[in-house]
Amino acid sequence: MLGFLLLYVGVVLFLNGLWLSEKIEDREIVVINVVSGIVALLVALASIFGTDANEGSIRAGALTLLFATTYFWVAYNRLVPVNGNGLGWFSLFVSITVLPVAVRTFATATTALDLWMGVNWVIWSVLWFMYFLLLAMQRPILRATAAVTLFAGIITGWIPGFLILDGFL
């Protein structure tokens, strides 16, 4: 399921980067965020409650729900008049939460994919922190956040997701 999930992480981050760059309209970005939120939610639920659930899959499912929540929240914020502060503060929580995940991933890495995932967790932590700065702290970093979102979509989602699904990783 990792390749499937990462492919959707890639597409939603890529399109959200384009949206932040004002290439996609506010309400139009809702669709991919809801679809990706549903994908992440279903993967998380299967990981947590599936017949083969164990400590590792439950941990992975809990972390995946952070992604699902982010995507649903972005969609919600495009449909109702809010300022984004709540999503910004949630992003700080997630940014801090996933740093130890990156450290653990590096510490236990045995394959190139494991190392790549460690790098991904670092990139995602930086990206969520940028959302915190942009939304909760109102820092003028929209263009930089858009660029990092596009980059993260390609490097942390699209490429590894496609390579895993095609059997190259």
mmCIF file of C-alpha atoms in Angstrom:
data_model
loop_
_atom_site.group_PDB
_atom_site.id
_atom_site.type_symbol
_atom_site.label_atom_id
_atom_site.label_comp_id
_atom_site.label_asym_id
_atom_site.label_seq_id
_atom_site.Cartn_x
_atom_site.Cartn_y
_atom_site.Cartn_z
ATOM 1 C CA MET A 1 0.000 0.000 0.000
ATOM 2 C CA LEU A 2 3.013 2.319 0.409
ATOM 3 C CA GLY A 3 3.386 2.947 -3.330
ATOM 4 C CA PHE A 4 -0.347 3.589 -3.674
ATOM 5 C CA LEU A 5 -0.331 6.043 -0.774
ATOM 6 C CA LEU A 6 2.847 7.838 -1.879
ATOM 7 C CA LEU A 7 1.490 8.313 -5.391
ATOM 8 C CA TYR A 8 -1.484 10.187 -3.927
ATOM 9 C CA VAL A 9 0.755 12.129 -1.542
ATOM 10 C CA GLY A 10 2.739 13.110 -4.624
ATOM 11 C CA VAL A 11 -0.222 14.257 -6.671
ATOM 12 C CA VAL A 12 -1.863 16.217 -3.842
ATOM 13 C CA LEU A 13 1.378 17.980 -2.881
ATOM 14 C CA PHE A 14 2.187 18.697 -6.529
ATOM 15 C CA LEU A 15 -1.259 20.182 -7.174
ATOM 16 C CA ASN A 16 -1.298 22.031 -3.840
ATOM 17 C CA GLY A 17 2.043 23.553 -4.850
ATOM 18 C CA LEU A 18 0.479 24.709 -8.109
ATOM 19 C CA TRP A 19 -2.512 26.045 -6.180
ATOM 20 C CA LEU A 20 -0.243 27.978 -3.802
ATOM 21 C CA SER A 21 1.435 29.360 -6.952
ATOM 22 C CA GLU A 22 -2.025 30.551 -8.055
ATOM 23 C CA LYS A 23 -2.165 28.167 -11.035
ATOM 24 C CA ILE A 24 -5.292 26.425 -9.678
ATOM 25 C CA GLU A 25 -8.360 28.097 -8.166
ATOM 26 C CA ASP A 26 -9.243 27.746 -4.484
ATOM 27 C CA ARG A 27 -12.392 25.663 -4.841
ATOM 28 C CA GLU A 28 -10.910 23.492 -7.590
ATOM 29 C CA ILE A 29 -8.143 22.191 -5.304
ATOM 30 C CA VAL A 30 -10.787 20.679 -3.011
ATOM 31 C CA VAL A 31 -11.261 17.589 -5.204
ATOM 32 C CA ILE A 32 -7.697 16.230 -5.032
ATOM 33 C CA ASN A 33 -7.438 17.021 -1.320
ATOM 34 C CA VAL A 34 -10.642 15.081 -0.571
ATOM 35 C CA VAL A 35 -9.632 12.155 -2.811
ATOM 36 C CA SER A 36 -6.139 12.018 -1.293
ATOM 37 C CA GLY A 37 -7.613 12.380 2.190
ATOM 38 C CA ILE A 38 -9.889 9.404 1.539
ATOM 39 C CA VAL A 39 -6.981 7.335 0.160
ATOM 40 C CA ALA A 40 -4.833 8.151 3.195
ATOM 41 C CA LEU A 41 -7.737 7.502 5.566
ATOM 42 C CA LEU A 42 -8.455 4.091 4.035
ATOM 43 C CA VAL A 43 -4.777 3.097 4.106
ATOM 44 C CA ALA A 44 -4.549 4.244 7.732
ATOM 45 C CA LEU A 45 -7.662 2.311 8.741
ATOM 46 C CA ALA A 46 -6.425 -0.848 7.000
ATOM 47 C CA SER A 47 -3.054 -0.461 8.740
ATOM 48 C CA ILE A 48 -4.595 0.094 12.161
ATOM 49 C CA PHE A 49 -7.560 -2.273 12.081
ATOM 50 C CA GLY A 50 -6.588 -4.829 9.415
ATOM 51 C CA THR A 51 -6.274 -8.506 10.239
ATOM 52 C CA ASP A 52 -2.468 -8.279 10.128
ATOM 53 C CA ALA A 53 -2.285 -5.159 12.320
ATOM 54 C CA ASN A 54 0.709 -5.017 14.618
ATOM 55 C CA GLU A 55 2.661 -2.361 16.498
ATOM 56 C CA GLY A 56 4.454 -1.176 13.358
ATOM 57 C CA SER A 57 1.356 -1.026 11.160
ATOM 58 C CA ILE A 58 -0.596 0.807 13.868
ATOM 59 C CA ARG A 59 2.227 3.375 14.144
ATOM 60 C CA ALA A 60 2.249 3.760 10.343
ATOM 61 C CA GLY A 61 -1.532 4.144 10.329
ATOM 62 C CA ALA A 62 -1.442 6.810 13.009
ATOM 63 C CA LEU A 63 1.151 8.788 11.046
ATOM 64 C CA THR A 64 -0.837 8.350 7.833
ATOM 65 C CA LEU A 65 -3.860 9.888 9.557
ATOM 66 C CA LEU A 66 -1.804 13.070 9.995
ATOM 67 C CA PHE A 67 -1.626 13.287 6.192
ATOM 68 C CA ALA A 68 -5.335 12.509 5.766
ATOM 69 C CA THR A 69 -6.282 15.155 8.320
ATOM 70 C CA THR A 70 -4.111 17.743 6.574
ATOM 71 C CA TYR A 71 -5.730 17.081 3.185
ATOM 72 C CA PHE A 72 -9.269 17.173 4.568
ATOM 73 C CA TRP A 73 -8.448 20.387 6.444
ATOM 74 C CA VAL A 74 -7.065 22.064 3.310
ATOM 75 C CA ALA A 75 -10.268 21.114 1.468
ATOM 76 C CA TYR A 76 -12.430 22.410 4.319
ATOM 77 C CA ASN A 77 -10.532 25.702 4.416
ATOM 78 C CA ARG A 78 -11.232 26.229 0.716
ATOM 79 C CA LEU A 79 -14.977 25.855 1.241
ATOM 80 C CA VAL A 80 -15.596 27.917 4.384
ATOM 81 C CA PRO A 81 -14.426 31.406 5.352
ATOM 82 C CA VAL A 82 -11.613 30.711 7.845
ATOM 83 C CA ASN A 83 -8.142 32.202 8.210
ATOM 84 C CA GLY A 84 -6.176 28.937 8.340
ATOM 85 C CA ASN A 85 -4.767 29.440 11.851
ATOM 86 C CA GLY A 86 -6.067 26.064 13.020
ATOM 87 C CA LEU A 87 -4.399 24.230 10.147
ATOM 88 C CA GLY A 88 -1.241 26.222 10.825
ATOM 89 C CA TRP A 89 -1.084 25.146 14.473
ATOM 90 C CA PHE A 90 -1.936 21.544 13.511
ATOM 91 C CA SER A 91 0.968 21.717 11.062
ATOM 92 C CA LEU A 92 3.343 22.693 13.873
ATOM 93 C CA PHE A 93 2.153 19.686 15.889
ATOM 94 C CA VAL A 94 2.743 17.387 12.903
ATOM 95 C CA SER A 95 6.125 18.921 12.077
ATOM 96 C CA ILE A 96 7.391 18.254 15.582
ATOM 97 C CA THR A 97 5.782 14.800 15.749
ATOM 98 C CA VAL A 98 7.441 13.473 12.591
ATOM 99 C CA LEU A 99 11.001 14.534 13.443
ATOM 100 C CA PRO A 100 11.561 11.524 15.733
ATOM 101 C CA VAL A 101 10.035 9.377 12.978
ATOM 102 C CA ALA A 102 12.788 10.574 10.646
ATOM 103 C CA VAL A 103 15.455 9.808 13.262
ATOM 104 C CA ARG A 104 14.003 6.338 13.884
ATOM 105 C CA THR A 105 13.782 5.667 10.146
ATOM 106 C CA PHE A 106 17.447 6.560 9.646
ATOM 107 C CA ALA A 107 18.497 4.551 12.709
ATOM 108 C CA THR A 108 16.761 1.391 11.511
ATOM 109 C CA ALA A 109 17.331 1.779 7.747
ATOM 110 C CA THR A 110 18.547 -1.324 5.946
ATOM 111 C CA THR A 111 17.638 -0.477 2.336
ATOM 112 C CA ALA A 112 17.827 2.460 -0.041
ATOM 113 C CA LEU A 113 14.051 2.828 0.278
ATOM 114 C CA ASP A 114 14.396 3.080 4.071
ATOM 115 C CA LEU A 115 16.942 5.883 3.674
ATOM 116 C CA TRP A 116 14.717 7.614 1.118
ATOM 117 C CA MET A 117 11.821 7.421 3.579
ATOM 118 C CA GLY A 118 14.026 8.978 6.278
ATOM 119 C CA VAL A 119 14.757 11.880 3.933
ATOM 120 C CA ASN A 120 11.039 12.084 3.120
ATOM 121 C CA TRP A 121 10.135 12.454 6.803
ATOM 122 C CA VAL A 122 12.630 15.314 7.132
ATOM 123 C CA ILE A 123 11.213 17.032 4.035
ATOM 124 C CA TRP A 124 7.637 16.566 5.290
ATOM 125 C CA SER A 125 8.593 17.989 8.689
ATOM 126 C CA VAL A 126 10.101 21.058 7.024
ATOM 127 C CA LEU A 127 7.045 21.434 4.797
ATOM 128 C CA TRP A 128 4.561 21.203 7.676
ATOM 129 C CA PHE A 129 6.674 23.729 9.595
ATOM 130 C CA MET A 130 6.469 26.079 6.610
ATOM 131 C CA TYR A 131 2.670 25.723 6.670
ATOM 132 C CA PHE A 132 2.775 26.672 10.353
ATOM 133 C CA LEU A 133 4.845 29.766 9.571
ATOM 134 C CA LEU A 134 2.623 30.709 6.621
ATOM 135 C CA LEU A 135 -0.775 30.089 8.210
ATOM 136 C CA ALA A 136 -0.445 30.532 11.976
ATOM 137 C CA MET A 137 2.414 33.019 12.125
ATOM 138 C CA GLN A 138 1.431 34.885 8.925
ATOM 139 C CA ARG A 139 5.020 34.941 7.599
ATOM 140 C CA PRO A 140 5.326 36.136 3.965
ATOM 141 C CA ILE A 141 6.652 32.821 2.631
ATOM 142 C CA LEU A 142 3.904 31.858 0.187
ATOM 143 C CA ARG A 143 6.189 31.542 -2.860
ATOM 144 C CA ALA A 144 8.802 29.528 -0.963
ATOM 145 C CA THR A 145 6.102 27.288 0.520
ATOM 146 C CA ALA A 146 4.624 26.725 -2.944
ATOM 147 C CA ALA A 147 8.054 25.757 -4.319
ATOM 148 C CA VAL A 148 8.827 23.371 -1.450
ATOM 149 C CA THR A 149 5.347 21.832 -1.755
ATOM 150 C CA LEU A 150 5.916 21.177 -5.474
ATOM 151 C CA PHE A 151 9.384 19.767 -4.769
ATOM 152 C CA ALA A 152 8.084 17.552 -1.963
ATOM 153 C CA GLY A 153 5.274 16.257 -4.152
ATOM 154 C CA ILE A 154 7.727 15.097 -6.786
ATOM 155 C CA ILE A 155 10.560 13.833 -4.563
ATOM 156 C CA THR A 156 8.681 12.341 -1.603
ATOM 157 C CA GLY A 157 5.539 11.079 -3.305
ATOM 158 C CA TRP A 158 5.309 10.915 -7.049
ATOM 159 C CA ILE A 159 8.719 9.372 -7.819
ATOM 160 C CA PRO A 160 8.906 6.824 -4.983
ATOM 161 C CA GLY A 161 5.199 5.975 -5.293
ATOM 162 C CA PHE A 162 5.529 5.297 -9.012
ATOM 163 C CA LEU A 163 8.784 3.331 -8.563
ATOM 164 C CA ILE A 164 7.262 1.176 -5.805
ATOM 165 C CA LEU A 165 4.101 0.488 -7.825
ATOM 166 C CA ASP A 166 6.223 -0.450 -10.864
ATOM 167 C CA GLY A 167 8.393 -2.771 -8.771
ATOM 168 C CA PHE A 168 11.625 -0.771 -9.029
ATOM 169 C CA LEU A 169 11.806 -0.094 -5.262
#
